[in-house]
Tab-separated table of C-alpha atoms and ligand atoms in Angstrom:
chain	number	residue	atom	x	y	z
A	27	MET	CA	-25.800	16.586	67.679
A	28	ASN	CA	-28.042	16.693	64.597
A	29	GLY	CA	-24.864	16.435	62.529
A	30	TYR	CA	-24.135	20.139	62.831
A	31	ARG	CA	-20.546	21.245	62.607
A	32	ASP	CA	-19.239	23.501	65.390
A	33	LEU	CA	-18.384	27.161	64.971
A	34	ARG	CA	-16.139	28.371	67.766
A	35	VAL	CA	-17.278	31.738	69.120
A	36	ALA	CA	-14.864	33.765	71.254
A	37	LEU	CA	-16.589	36.365	73.411
A	38	LEU	CA	-14.541	39.343	74.556
A	39	GLY	CA	-16.275	40.927	77.560
A	40	ALA	CA	-19.085	39.799	79.857
A	41	GLY	CA	-20.484	43.124	81.038
A	42	SER	CA	-24.036	44.437	80.474
A	43	VAL	CA	-24.124	43.286	76.841
A	44	GLY	CA	-21.596	40.427	76.816
A	45	SER	CA	-23.198	38.501	79.681
A	46	GLN	CA	-26.579	38.607	77.879
A	47	VAL	CA	-25.016	37.518	74.593
A	48	ALA	CA	-23.376	34.560	76.376
A	49	ARG	CA	-26.686	33.628	78.022
A	50	LEU	CA	-28.599	33.734	74.723
A	51	ILE	CA	-25.944	31.686	72.874
A	52	ILE	CA	-26.144	29.007	75.579
A	53	GLU	CA	-29.935	29.056	76.163
A	54	GLN	CA	-30.900	29.192	72.491
A	55	GLY	CA	-28.214	26.775	71.307
A	56	ASP	CA	-30.482	24.331	69.478
A	57	GLU	CA	-32.581	27.003	67.781
A	58	LEU	CA	-29.508	28.993	66.705
A	59	ALA	CA	-27.949	25.807	65.303
A	60	ALA	CA	-31.089	25.174	63.245
A	61	ARG	CA	-31.093	28.760	61.940
A	62	VAL	CA	-27.374	28.846	61.152
A	63	GLY	CA	-26.805	25.284	60.022
A	64	ALA	CA	-23.910	25.011	62.488
A	65	ARG	CA	-23.676	24.927	66.257
A	66	LEU	CA	-22.406	28.144	67.862
A	67	THR	CA	-20.089	26.902	70.578
A	68	LEU	CA	-18.929	29.407	73.144
A	69	ALA	CA	-15.192	28.689	73.161
A	70	GLY	CA	-14.473	31.108	76.003
A	71	ILE	CA	-15.158	34.525	77.497
A	72	ALA	CA	-12.307	36.965	78.027
A	73	VAL	CA	-12.634	39.399	80.925
A	74	ARG	CA	-10.332	41.396	83.176
A	75	ASP	CA	-11.456	39.838	86.453
A	76	ILE	CA	-12.708	36.242	86.420
A	77	ASP	CA	-14.200	36.623	89.927
A	78	ALA	CA	-16.201	39.786	89.184
A	79	GLN	CA	-19.941	39.714	89.859
A	80	ARG	CA	-21.903	39.102	86.605
A	81	ASP	CA	-25.489	40.002	85.635
A	82	VAL	CA	-25.966	36.402	84.507
A	83	GLU	CA	-24.640	33.150	85.933
A	84	LEU	CA	-22.290	31.605	83.358
A	85	PRO	CA	-20.075	28.490	83.484
A	86	ARG	CA	-16.891	29.504	85.297
A	87	GLU	CA	-14.707	27.286	83.114
A	88	LEU	CA	-15.498	29.507	80.099
A	89	PHE	CA	-13.795	32.547	81.619
A	90	THR	CA	-10.238	33.539	80.833
A	91	THR	CA	-8.043	36.608	81.102
A	92	ASP	CA	-6.024	35.473	78.053
A	93	ALA	CA	-7.993	37.192	75.292
A	94	GLU	CA	-5.240	36.755	72.697
A	95	THR	CA	-5.113	32.941	72.872
A	96	LEU	CA	-8.924	32.799	72.846
A	97	VAL	CA	-9.143	34.985	69.736
A	98	LEU	CA	-6.577	32.987	67.791
A	99	GLY	CA	-8.571	29.758	68.059
A	100	ALA	CA	-11.943	31.209	67.036
A	101	ASP	CA	-14.106	31.095	63.904
A	102	ILE	CA	-16.047	34.173	65.029
A	103	VAL	CA	-14.986	36.797	67.574
A	104	VAL	CA	-17.670	38.825	69.340
A	105	GLU	CA	-16.032	41.901	70.834
A	106	LEU	CA	-17.997	43.508	73.705
A	107	MET	CA	-15.214	45.021	75.808
A	108	GLY	CA	-15.552	48.601	74.593
A	109	GLY	CA	-12.798	51.203	74.088
A	110	VAL	CA	-10.210	51.334	71.329
A	111	GLU	CA	-7.402	49.212	72.850
A	112	PRO	CA	-6.966	46.308	73.312
A	113	ALA	CA	-10.136	45.755	71.221
A	114	ARG	CA	-8.480	47.045	68.017
A	115	THR	CA	-5.366	44.853	68.296
A	116	LEU	CA	-7.371	41.745	69.227
A	117	ILE	CA	-9.776	42.262	66.314
A	118	LEU	CA	-6.923	42.784	63.850
A	119	GLN	CA	-5.283	39.583	65.149
A	120	ALA	CA	-8.581	37.725	64.781
A	121	ILE	CA	-9.051	38.963	61.210
A	122	GLU	CA	-5.496	38.032	60.236
A	123	ALA	CA	-6.083	34.558	61.696
A	124	GLY	CA	-9.160	34.128	59.462
A	125	ALA	CA	-11.976	34.832	61.930
A	126	ASP	CA	-15.054	36.935	61.277
A	127	VAL	CA	-15.838	39.653	63.805
A	128	VAL	CA	-18.975	41.084	65.375
A	129	THR	CA	-18.683	44.136	67.632
A	130	ALA	CA	-20.908	46.733	69.304
A	131	ASN	CA	-18.001	49.118	69.808
A	132	LYS	CA	-18.923	52.536	68.343
A	133	ALA	CA	-15.775	54.196	69.702
A	134	LEU	CA	-13.600	51.655	67.894
A	135	ILE	CA	-15.541	51.747	64.603
A	136	ALA	CA	-15.676	55.556	64.612
A	137	GLU	CA	-11.948	55.781	65.297
A	138	CYS	CA	-10.563	52.798	63.313
A	139	GLY	CA	-13.389	51.701	60.985
A	140	ALA	CA	-11.368	52.327	57.815
A	141	GLU	CA	-8.354	50.408	59.115
A	142	LEU	CA	-10.513	47.436	60.138
A	143	ALA	CA	-12.403	47.483	56.814
A	144	GLU	CA	-9.094	47.428	54.943
A	145	ALA	CA	-7.956	44.399	56.990
A	146	THR	CA	-11.194	42.458	56.424
A	147	GLU	CA	-11.134	43.237	52.705
A	148	ARG	CA	-7.552	42.008	52.393
A	149	VAL	CA	-8.338	38.586	53.864
A	150	GLY	CA	-12.012	38.306	52.877
A	151	ALA	CA	-13.291	38.299	56.466
A	152	GLN	CA	-16.550	39.852	57.618
A	153	LEU	CA	-16.953	42.651	60.171
A	154	THR	CA	-20.412	43.735	61.373
A	155	TYR	CA	-21.436	46.193	64.093
A	156	GLU	CA	-25.215	46.682	64.032
A	157	ALA	CA	-25.319	47.309	67.813
A	158	ALA	CA	-22.808	50.167	67.591
A	159	VAL	CA	-25.529	52.619	66.526
A	160	ALA	CA	-28.882	52.861	68.327
A	161	GLY	CA	-28.533	49.585	70.295
A	162	ALA	CA	-31.380	47.201	69.487
A	163	ILE	CA	-32.639	49.156	66.463
A	164	PRO	CA	-31.812	47.560	63.109
A	165	ILE	CA	-30.442	50.553	61.187
A	166	LEU	CA	-27.032	49.690	59.738
A	167	ARG	CA	-28.199	46.591	57.886
A	168	PRO	CA	-31.155	48.510	56.352
A	169	LEU	CA	-28.744	51.252	55.245
A	170	ARG	CA	-26.155	48.798	53.939
A	171	GLU	CA	-28.430	46.196	52.359
A	172	SER	CA	-32.129	47.084	52.161
A	173	LEU	CA	-31.421	50.578	50.784
A	174	ALA	CA	-28.360	49.550	48.755
A	175	GLY	CA	-30.165	50.302	45.485
A	176	ASP	CA	-31.513	53.689	46.554
A	177	HIS	CA	-29.942	57.130	47.043
A	178	ILE	CA	-30.146	58.235	50.641
A	179	THR	CA	-30.352	62.003	50.934
A	180	ARG	CA	-30.519	62.549	54.676
A	181	VAL	CA	-30.351	60.659	57.970
A	182	LEU	CA	-31.578	62.326	61.175
A	183	GLY	CA	-30.907	60.327	64.322
A	184	ILE	CA	-31.761	60.578	67.991
A	185	VAL	CA	-28.953	58.212	68.889
A	186	ASN	CA	-28.104	59.164	72.470
A	187	GLY	CA	-30.687	58.085	75.041
A	188	SER	CA	-29.269	60.111	77.954
A	189	THR	CA	-29.511	63.468	76.212
A	190	ASN	CA	-32.936	62.615	74.836
A	191	TYR	CA	-34.061	61.785	78.373
A	192	ILE	CA	-32.781	65.151	79.684
A	193	LEU	CA	-34.305	67.247	76.871
A	194	ASP	CA	-37.581	65.307	77.089
A	195	ARG	CA	-37.893	66.018	80.829
A	196	MET	CA	-37.204	69.712	80.243
A	197	ASP	CA	-39.851	69.778	77.514
A	198	ARG	CA	-42.593	67.684	79.114
A	199	PHE	CA	-42.136	68.375	82.847
A	200	GLY	CA	-40.623	71.872	82.748
A	201	ASP	CA	-37.427	70.719	84.530
A	202	SER	CA	-34.406	72.988	84.583
A	203	ALA	CA	-31.363	71.538	82.805
A	204	GLU	CA	-29.764	70.900	86.212
A	205	ASP	CA	-32.792	69.034	87.620
A	206	ALA	CA	-33.206	66.946	84.464
A	207	MET	CA	-29.510	65.955	84.645
A	208	LYS	CA	-29.967	64.976	88.293
A	209	VAL	CA	-32.934	62.702	87.538
A	210	ALA	CA	-31.126	61.204	84.529
A	211	ALA	CA	-28.098	60.423	86.748
A	212	GLU	CA	-30.303	58.895	89.494
A	213	LEU	CA	-32.003	56.611	86.984
A	214	GLY	CA	-28.664	55.438	85.562
A	215	PHE	CA	-29.067	57.252	82.236
A	216	LEU	CA	-25.727	59.035	82.677
A	217	GLU	CA	-22.198	57.690	82.972
A	218	ALA	CA	-20.093	58.747	85.988
A	219	ASP	CA	-18.505	61.197	83.521
A	220	PRO	CA	-21.472	62.482	81.474
A	221	THR	CA	-19.263	64.494	79.048
A	222	LEU	CA	-19.358	61.834	76.324
A	223	ASP	CA	-23.140	62.093	76.218
A	224	VAL	CA	-23.970	65.738	76.979
A	225	GLU	CA	-21.178	67.200	74.845
A	226	GLY	CA	-22.269	65.096	71.869
A	227	TYR	CA	-19.133	62.914	71.523
A	228	ASP	CA	-21.125	59.658	71.642
A	229	ALA	CA	-23.602	60.949	69.047
A	230	ALA	CA	-20.690	62.130	66.860
A	231	GLN	CA	-19.215	58.608	66.829
A	232	LYS	CA	-22.587	57.305	65.660
A	233	ALA	CA	-22.927	60.108	63.080
A	234	THR	CA	-19.594	58.997	61.587
A	235	ILE	CA	-20.853	55.438	61.211
A	236	LEU	CA	-24.250	56.478	59.825
A	237	ALA	CA	-22.731	58.944	57.334
A	238	SER	CA	-20.093	56.474	56.123
A	239	MET	CA	-22.683	53.797	55.536
A	240	ALA	CA	-25.423	55.982	54.063
A	241	PHE	CA	-23.121	57.734	51.588
A	242	HIS	CA	-20.571	55.011	50.692
A	243	THR	CA	-17.854	57.344	51.891
A	244	ASN	CA	-15.288	57.119	54.657
A	245	VAL	CA	-16.318	59.931	57.037
A	246	PRO	CA	-13.719	60.364	59.829
A	247	VAL	CA	-15.022	61.253	63.284
A	248	ASP	CA	-13.029	64.508	63.407
A	249	ALA	CA	-14.950	65.698	60.321
A	250	VAL	CA	-18.196	65.656	62.322
A	251	HIS	CA	-19.288	69.110	63.505
A	252	ARG	CA	-20.252	68.640	67.177
A	253	GLU	CA	-22.234	70.696	69.681
A	254	GLY	CA	-23.694	69.271	72.902
A	255	ILE	CA	-26.752	70.162	74.976
A	256	THR	CA	-25.080	71.870	77.938
A	257	ALA	CA	-26.023	75.382	76.756
A	258	ILE	CA	-29.723	74.557	76.290
A	259	THR	CA	-31.883	76.522	78.723
A	260	ALA	CA	-35.443	76.140	80.008
A	261	GLU	CA	-36.187	79.452	78.239
A	262	GLN	CA	-35.148	77.978	74.869
A	263	ILE	CA	-37.333	74.948	75.518
A	264	GLU	CA	-40.274	77.304	76.204
A	265	THR	CA	-39.570	79.364	73.076
A	266	ALA	CA	-39.454	76.161	71.042
A	267	LYS	CA	-42.757	75.015	72.508
A	268	HIS	CA	-44.355	78.343	71.688
A	269	ALA	CA	-43.143	77.975	68.087
A	270	GLY	CA	-44.646	74.456	67.828
A	271	GLN	CA	-41.193	72.843	68.007
A	272	VAL	CA	-39.213	70.574	70.300
A	273	ILE	CA	-35.438	70.508	70.876
A	274	LYS	CA	-33.659	67.200	70.203
A	275	LEU	CA	-29.953	66.351	70.005
A	276	LEU	CA	-29.631	65.161	66.418
A	277	ALA	CA	-26.921	63.215	64.628
A	278	ILE	CA	-27.293	64.313	61.019
A	279	ALA	CA	-25.756	62.824	57.891
A	280	GLU	CA	-26.753	64.646	54.734
A	281	ARG	CA	-25.951	64.839	51.061
A	282	VAL	CA	-25.263	68.516	50.429
A	283	GLU	CA	-24.449	70.569	47.378
A	284	ALA	CA	-21.051	72.255	47.730
A	285	PRO	CA	-20.628	75.918	46.641
A	286	ASP	CA	-19.036	74.678	43.351
A	287	GLY	CA	-22.144	72.622	42.583
A	288	SER	CA	-20.566	69.225	43.324
A	289	LEU	CA	-22.156	66.847	45.822
A	290	GLY	CA	-20.642	66.415	49.250
A	291	VAL	CA	-21.527	64.920	52.615
A	292	SER	CA	-22.166	66.744	55.854
A	293	ALA	CA	-22.047	64.946	59.215
A	294	ARG	CA	-22.962	66.952	62.278
A	295	VAL	CA	-24.361	66.736	65.779
A	296	TYR	CA	-26.207	69.558	67.505
A	297	PRO	CA	-29.364	70.311	69.439
A	298	ALA	CA	-31.956	71.357	66.874
A	299	LEU	CA	-35.624	72.249	66.657
A	300	ILE	CA	-37.961	69.689	65.168
A	301	ASN	CA	-41.563	70.408	64.333
A	302	ARG	CA	-43.915	68.780	66.846
A	303	ASP	CA	-45.672	66.861	64.087
A	304	HIS	CA	-42.396	65.296	62.851
A	305	PRO	CA	-42.111	61.603	63.895
A	306	LEU	CA	-38.839	62.332	65.736
A	307	ALA	CA	-40.670	64.740	68.069
A	308	ALA	CA	-42.570	61.764	69.524
A	309	VAL	CA	-39.359	60.005	70.639
A	310	HIS	CA	-39.543	60.328	74.419
A	311	GLU	CA	-37.472	59.370	77.455
A	312	GLY	CA	-34.312	57.374	76.653
A	313	LYS	CA	-35.549	55.946	73.366
A	314	ASN	CA	-33.631	56.238	70.079
A	315	ALA	CA	-34.875	56.699	66.524
A	316	VAL	CA	-33.353	57.174	63.111
A	317	PHE	CA	-35.281	58.935	60.356
A	318	VAL	CA	-34.039	58.206	56.841
A	319	GLU	CA	-34.914	60.084	53.666
A	320	ALA	CA	-34.160	58.369	50.361
A	321	GLU	CA	-34.901	59.320	46.763
A	322	ALA	CA	-37.031	56.281	45.931
A	323	ALA	CA	-38.106	54.923	49.333
A	324	GLY	CA	-39.136	58.343	50.676
A	325	GLU	CA	-39.239	58.723	54.449
A	326	LEU	CA	-38.517	55.808	56.796
A	327	MET	CA	-38.354	55.731	60.578
A	328	PHE	CA	-36.565	53.203	62.792
A	329	TYR	CA	-37.471	53.390	66.488
A	330	GLY	CA	-36.703	51.499	69.708
A	331	ALA	CA	-34.284	50.876	72.564
A	332	GLY	CA	-30.915	52.501	71.972
A	333	ALA	CA	-29.230	50.771	74.902
A	334	GLY	CA	-29.656	48.127	77.578
A	335	GLY	CA	-27.828	44.825	77.979
A	336	VAL	CA	-30.398	42.410	76.615
A	337	GLU	CA	-31.776	44.820	73.994
A	338	THR	CA	-28.302	45.430	72.583
A	339	ALA	CA	-27.583	41.695	72.767
A	340	SER	CA	-30.441	41.168	70.294
A	341	ALA	CA	-28.603	43.213	67.651
A	342	VAL	CA	-25.318	41.418	68.407
A	343	LEU	CA	-27.014	38.022	68.034
A	344	GLY	CA	-28.506	39.134	64.719
A	345	ASP	CA	-25.008	39.935	63.430
A	346	LEU	CA	-23.673	36.701	64.882
A	347	VAL	CA	-26.310	34.554	63.132
A	348	SER	CA	-25.819	36.256	59.763
A	349	THR	CA	-22.006	36.062	60.093
A	350	ALA	CA	-22.225	32.393	61.050
A	351	LYS	CA	-24.483	31.650	58.063
A	352	ARG	CA	-21.975	33.256	55.738
A	353	HIS	CA	-19.200	31.255	57.386
A	354	VAL	CA	-21.181	28.074	56.705
A	355	ALA	CA	-21.886	29.098	53.100
A	356	GLY	CA	-18.206	29.935	52.539
A	357	GLY	CA	-16.687	32.640	50.348
A	358	PRO	CA	-15.464	36.102	51.305
A	359	GLY	CA	-17.394	38.385	53.641
A	360	ILE	CA	-19.509	41.271	52.380
A	361	GLN	CA	-17.321	44.354	52.447
A	362	MET	CA	-18.067	47.968	53.314
A	363	SER	CA	-18.996	49.936	50.226
A	364	ASN	CA	-17.050	53.197	50.088
A	365	HIS	CA	-16.918	53.751	46.349
A	366	ALA	CA	-18.472	57.245	46.339
A	367	GLN	CA	-15.884	59.067	48.490
A	368	TYR	CA	-17.825	62.329	48.507
A	369	GLU	CA	-16.039	65.396	49.774
A	370	ILE	CA	-16.816	65.997	53.469
A	371	LEU	CA	-18.208	69.513	53.691
A	372	PRO	CA	-17.810	71.851	56.671
A	373	VAL	CA	-20.932	72.937	58.578
A	374	GLU	CA	-20.679	76.392	56.924
A	375	ASP	CA	-21.806	74.805	53.635
A	376	VAL	CA	-24.954	73.252	55.106
A	377	TYR	CA	-28.358	74.745	54.298
A	378	THR	CA	-30.605	75.085	57.311
A	379	ARG	CA	-33.047	77.394	59.059
A	380	TYR	CA	-32.598	79.308	62.315
A	381	LEU	CA	-34.858	80.426	65.124
A	382	ILE	CA	-33.173	83.514	66.567
A	383	MET	CA	-34.212	85.143	69.837
A	384	LEU	CA	-33.126	88.755	70.342
A	385	GLU	CA	-33.443	91.330	73.078
A	386	VAL	CA	-33.937	94.676	71.285
A	387	ALA	CA	-34.664	98.281	72.211
A	388	ASP	CA	-38.462	98.721	72.284
A	389	GLU	CA	-38.587	101.758	70.016
A	390	PRO	CA	-39.843	102.663	66.515
A	391	GLY	CA	-37.734	101.563	63.553
A	392	VAL	CA	-36.089	98.608	65.309
A	393	LEU	CA	-37.940	96.000	63.282
A	394	ALA	CA	-36.905	97.694	60.039
A	395	SER	CA	-33.236	97.802	61.171
A	396	VAL	CA	-33.307	94.095	62.047
A	397	ALA	CA	-34.960	93.241	58.701
A	398	GLY	CA	-32.241	95.315	56.955
A	399	ILE	CA	-29.444	93.298	58.636
A	400	LEU	CA	-31.047	90.024	57.508
A	401	ALA	CA	-31.479	91.324	53.955
A	402	GLU	CA	-27.801	92.442	53.795
A	403	GLN	CA	-26.747	88.807	54.379
A	404	GLY	CA	-29.309	87.468	51.910
A	405	VAL	CA	-31.319	85.795	54.674
A	406	SER	CA	-35.093	86.169	54.675
A	407	ALA	CA	-37.387	85.966	57.676
A	408	ALA	CA	-40.206	83.431	57.550
A	409	SER	CA	-41.758	84.671	60.810
A	410	VAL	CA	-41.212	87.469	63.321
A	411	GLU	CA	-42.842	87.632	66.742
A	412	GLN	CA	-42.469	90.455	69.212
A	413	ALA	CA	-43.194	90.493	72.946
A	414	PRO	CA	-42.227	92.902	75.751
A	415	SER	CA	-39.101	91.523	77.405
A	416	LYS	CA	-39.159	90.304	81.001
A	417	SER	CA	-37.172	93.295	82.326
A	418	SER	CA	-39.660	95.716	80.692
A	419	ARG	CA	-42.634	93.818	82.152
A	420	ASP	CA	-41.020	94.056	85.601
A	421	GLY	CA	-40.638	97.814	85.057
A	422	GLU	CA	-36.848	97.638	85.432
A	423	GLY	CA	-34.262	99.316	83.191
A	424	PRO	CA	-34.775	100.653	79.640
A	425	ARG	CA	-37.768	99.454	77.602
A	426	ASN	CA	-36.768	96.304	75.753
A	427	ALA	CA	-38.633	93.847	73.585
A	428	THR	CA	-37.999	90.239	72.695
A	429	LEU	CA	-37.971	89.333	69.006
A	430	VAL	CA	-38.231	85.736	67.843
A	431	ILE	CA	-37.249	85.422	64.172
A	432	GLY	CA	-37.673	82.245	62.169
A	433	THR	CA	-35.585	82.295	58.983
A	434	HIS	CA	-36.072	80.632	55.637
A	435	THR	CA	-33.432	78.105	54.529
A	436	ALA	CA	-30.029	79.661	53.964
A	437	ARG	CA	-26.415	78.618	53.947
A	438	GLU	CA	-25.078	78.223	57.513
A	439	ALA	CA	-22.253	80.682	56.756
A	440	ALA	CA	-24.810	83.395	55.862
A	441	LEU	CA	-26.912	82.647	58.929
A	442	ALA	CA	-23.876	82.795	61.198
A	443	ALA	CA	-22.824	86.134	59.629
A	444	THR	CA	-26.369	87.436	60.205
A	445	VAL	CA	-26.210	86.532	63.896
A	446	ARG	CA	-22.818	88.270	64.218
A	447	ALA	CA	-24.200	91.396	62.508
A	448	LEU	CA	-27.277	91.386	64.756
A	449	ASP	CA	-25.082	91.033	67.839
A	450	ALA	CA	-22.976	94.021	66.741
A	451	SER	CA	-25.966	96.255	65.937
A	452	ASP	CA	-26.910	99.238	68.166
A	453	VAL	CA	-30.593	98.334	68.269
A	454	VAL	CA	-29.952	94.776	69.455
A	455	ARG	CA	-29.210	94.554	73.189
A	456	HIS	CA	-28.142	90.928	72.776
A	457	VAL	CA	-28.817	87.731	70.860
A	458	THR	CA	-30.358	85.438	73.477
A	459	SER	CA	-30.576	82.234	71.549
A	460	VAL	CA	-29.841	80.730	68.130
A	461	LEU	CA	-31.198	77.303	67.280
A	462	ARG	CA	-31.236	75.467	63.982
A	463	MET	CA	-34.453	73.964	62.644
A	464	GLU	CA	-34.252	70.560	60.985
A	465	GLY	CA	-36.548	67.981	59.477
A	466	ASN	CA	-38.891	70.069	57.335
B	1	NAP	P1	-19.275	46.794	80.260
B	1	NAP	O1	-20.502	46.470	81.040
B	1	NAP	O2	-18.345	47.837	80.803
B	1	NAP	O3	-18.450	45.437	80.079
B	1	NAP	C1	-17.181	45.390	79.513
B	1	NAP	C2	-16.647	43.964	79.623
B	1	NAP	O4	-15.404	43.879	78.940
B	1	NAP	C3	-16.397	43.491	81.047
B	1	NAP	O5	-16.775	42.158	81.210
B	1	NAP	C4	-14.885	43.642	81.201
B	1	NAP	O6	-14.296	42.696	82.080
B	1	NAP	C5	-14.414	43.365	79.799
B	1	NAP	N1	-13.158	44.049	79.503
B	1	NAP	C6	-12.940	45.394	79.435
B	1	NAP	N2	-11.649	45.635	79.144
B	1	NAP	C7	-11.055	44.433	79.004
B	1	NAP	C8	-9.732	44.015	78.711
B	1	NAP	N3	-8.757	44.918	78.515
B	1	NAP	N4	-9.458	42.697	78.656
B	1	NAP	C9	-10.441	41.774	78.873
B	1	NAP	N5	-11.715	42.121	79.154
B	1	NAP	C10	-12.016	43.414	79.232
B	1	NAP	O7	-19.623	47.222	78.786
B	1	NAP	P2	-21.040	47.044	78.010
B	1	NAP	O8	-21.996	48.068	78.494
B	1	NAP	O9	-21.428	45.613	78.044
B	1	NAP	O10	-20.611	47.494	76.537
B	1	NAP	C11	-19.878	46.625	75.685
B	1	NAP	C12	-19.790	47.268	74.296
B	1	NAP	O11	-21.097	47.406	73.768
B	1	NAP	C13	-19.163	48.670	74.279
B	1	NAP	O12	-18.412	48.835	73.110
B	1	NAP	C14	-20.381	49.588	74.235
B	1	NAP	O13	-20.105	50.827	73.627
B	1	NAP	C15	-21.327	48.763	73.379
B	1	NAP	N6	-22.739	49.081	73.588
B	1	NAP	C16	-23.269	49.013	74.826
B	1	NAP	C17	-24.617	49.298	75.019
B	1	NAP	C18	-25.241	49.220	76.383
B	1	NAP	O14	-26.434	49.480	76.512
B	1	NAP	N7	-24.515	48.836	77.426
B	1	NAP	C19	-25.406	49.699	73.908
B	1	NAP	C20	-24.832	49.749	72.632
B	1	NAP	C21	-23.480	49.433	72.479
B	1	NAP	P3	-14.598	42.693	83.668
B	1	NAP	O15	-16.041	42.324	83.757
B	1	NAP	O16	-13.725	41.651	84.224
B	1	NAP	O17	-14.307	44.073	84.126
């Protein structure tokens, strides 16, 4: 047909994403052939259960449970099974056999990205995974290619739709954490086991990928500092609102100066305060966004659907078309750039700001004592607000007051020591909440 040669595409998985990818390859066959300069022929679809119900009706003869044979006869393998094994082994086999690979598998790339990159480099194959971070949003190709001549200084990402949905409901509708989780589960925003999302594991996998790509450095997933959203309370959301801030679970990749003056990379995930006029504050419901700061380009924002079968399929198809074009052009694939190999710095070396909420004795001299503790650690207060605490207003117990202290930027280690010293002080009844502020 039109003299195009065939490129054999092996699809591994026909779930939410895979079934849509198969549909688009079949439905858009002629247009894709014209764009690629070769016809993308679906050689087969590997699944676990051939008779399982699919989102999309697909030719039954394409289905197989023999993924290994399918992979070995392919020009391009599109892996949409998820999980580390057997995806890793099948992809390595495909690469060794000379195929290029497209995947959306963040768990696999976060866990085995370096191993897979080494294999592709050895044989000159290409591996792309745009859909692995923030679903439909083009972010990895901009980091890898469009910004390849710039110096990225920081990446702030809302890369987990479920946690953004929960925090957004708490912020905009005043839901308790429990109620927001319930609604998120009812609407299908949460997995049966929500731990991966709410404890920040999913965002940490994406932080690894973003940090590695932005800083030309192999950042292993266990080097990512991770905190989830399970400890966030309605009271913290209210305090944030009062301070003109909103709480978001952020995946952060940042170029940071180490104590010895050398440059390092920090990758971390935690719920943090963002000023309400920051573009990330306007990312509502289950949407994703990645905010990039670069020396020459300045500030850039990438926004859209972070999940969904057909939305994610768009990013997979984008990788498939560009991989197929390279296949047609010939020559080795474009490899991951990891020439910088910055030192990965612990969270203690990061510079940030805190909003600290304290319950203190409502008596003269308390403010001065608290200011003294901050000064001892070399941390300076940018703002201090005082209000009678709830127990005092209700007329119960000793007279207490609530202090909300916003700090200037300081090293995390100094801020953490300040909080410990406050907690141990006689005038502080307890430290109610500590939240970092990001995105100045
Ligand atoms: P899914 O709905 O669970 O589908 C997985 C598919 O893989 C199923 O068709 C399943 O076969 C097949 N499969 C799983 N293990 C297999 C094995 N050992 N051998 C052969 N086939 C196997 O998954 P998904 O939501 O489409 O996600 C696919 C990938 O995209 C994952 O890596 C995910 O992280 C990534 N991703 C998904 C989204 C999203 O919105 N869903 C967004 C971004 C990235 P059966 O159908 O026979 O069970």
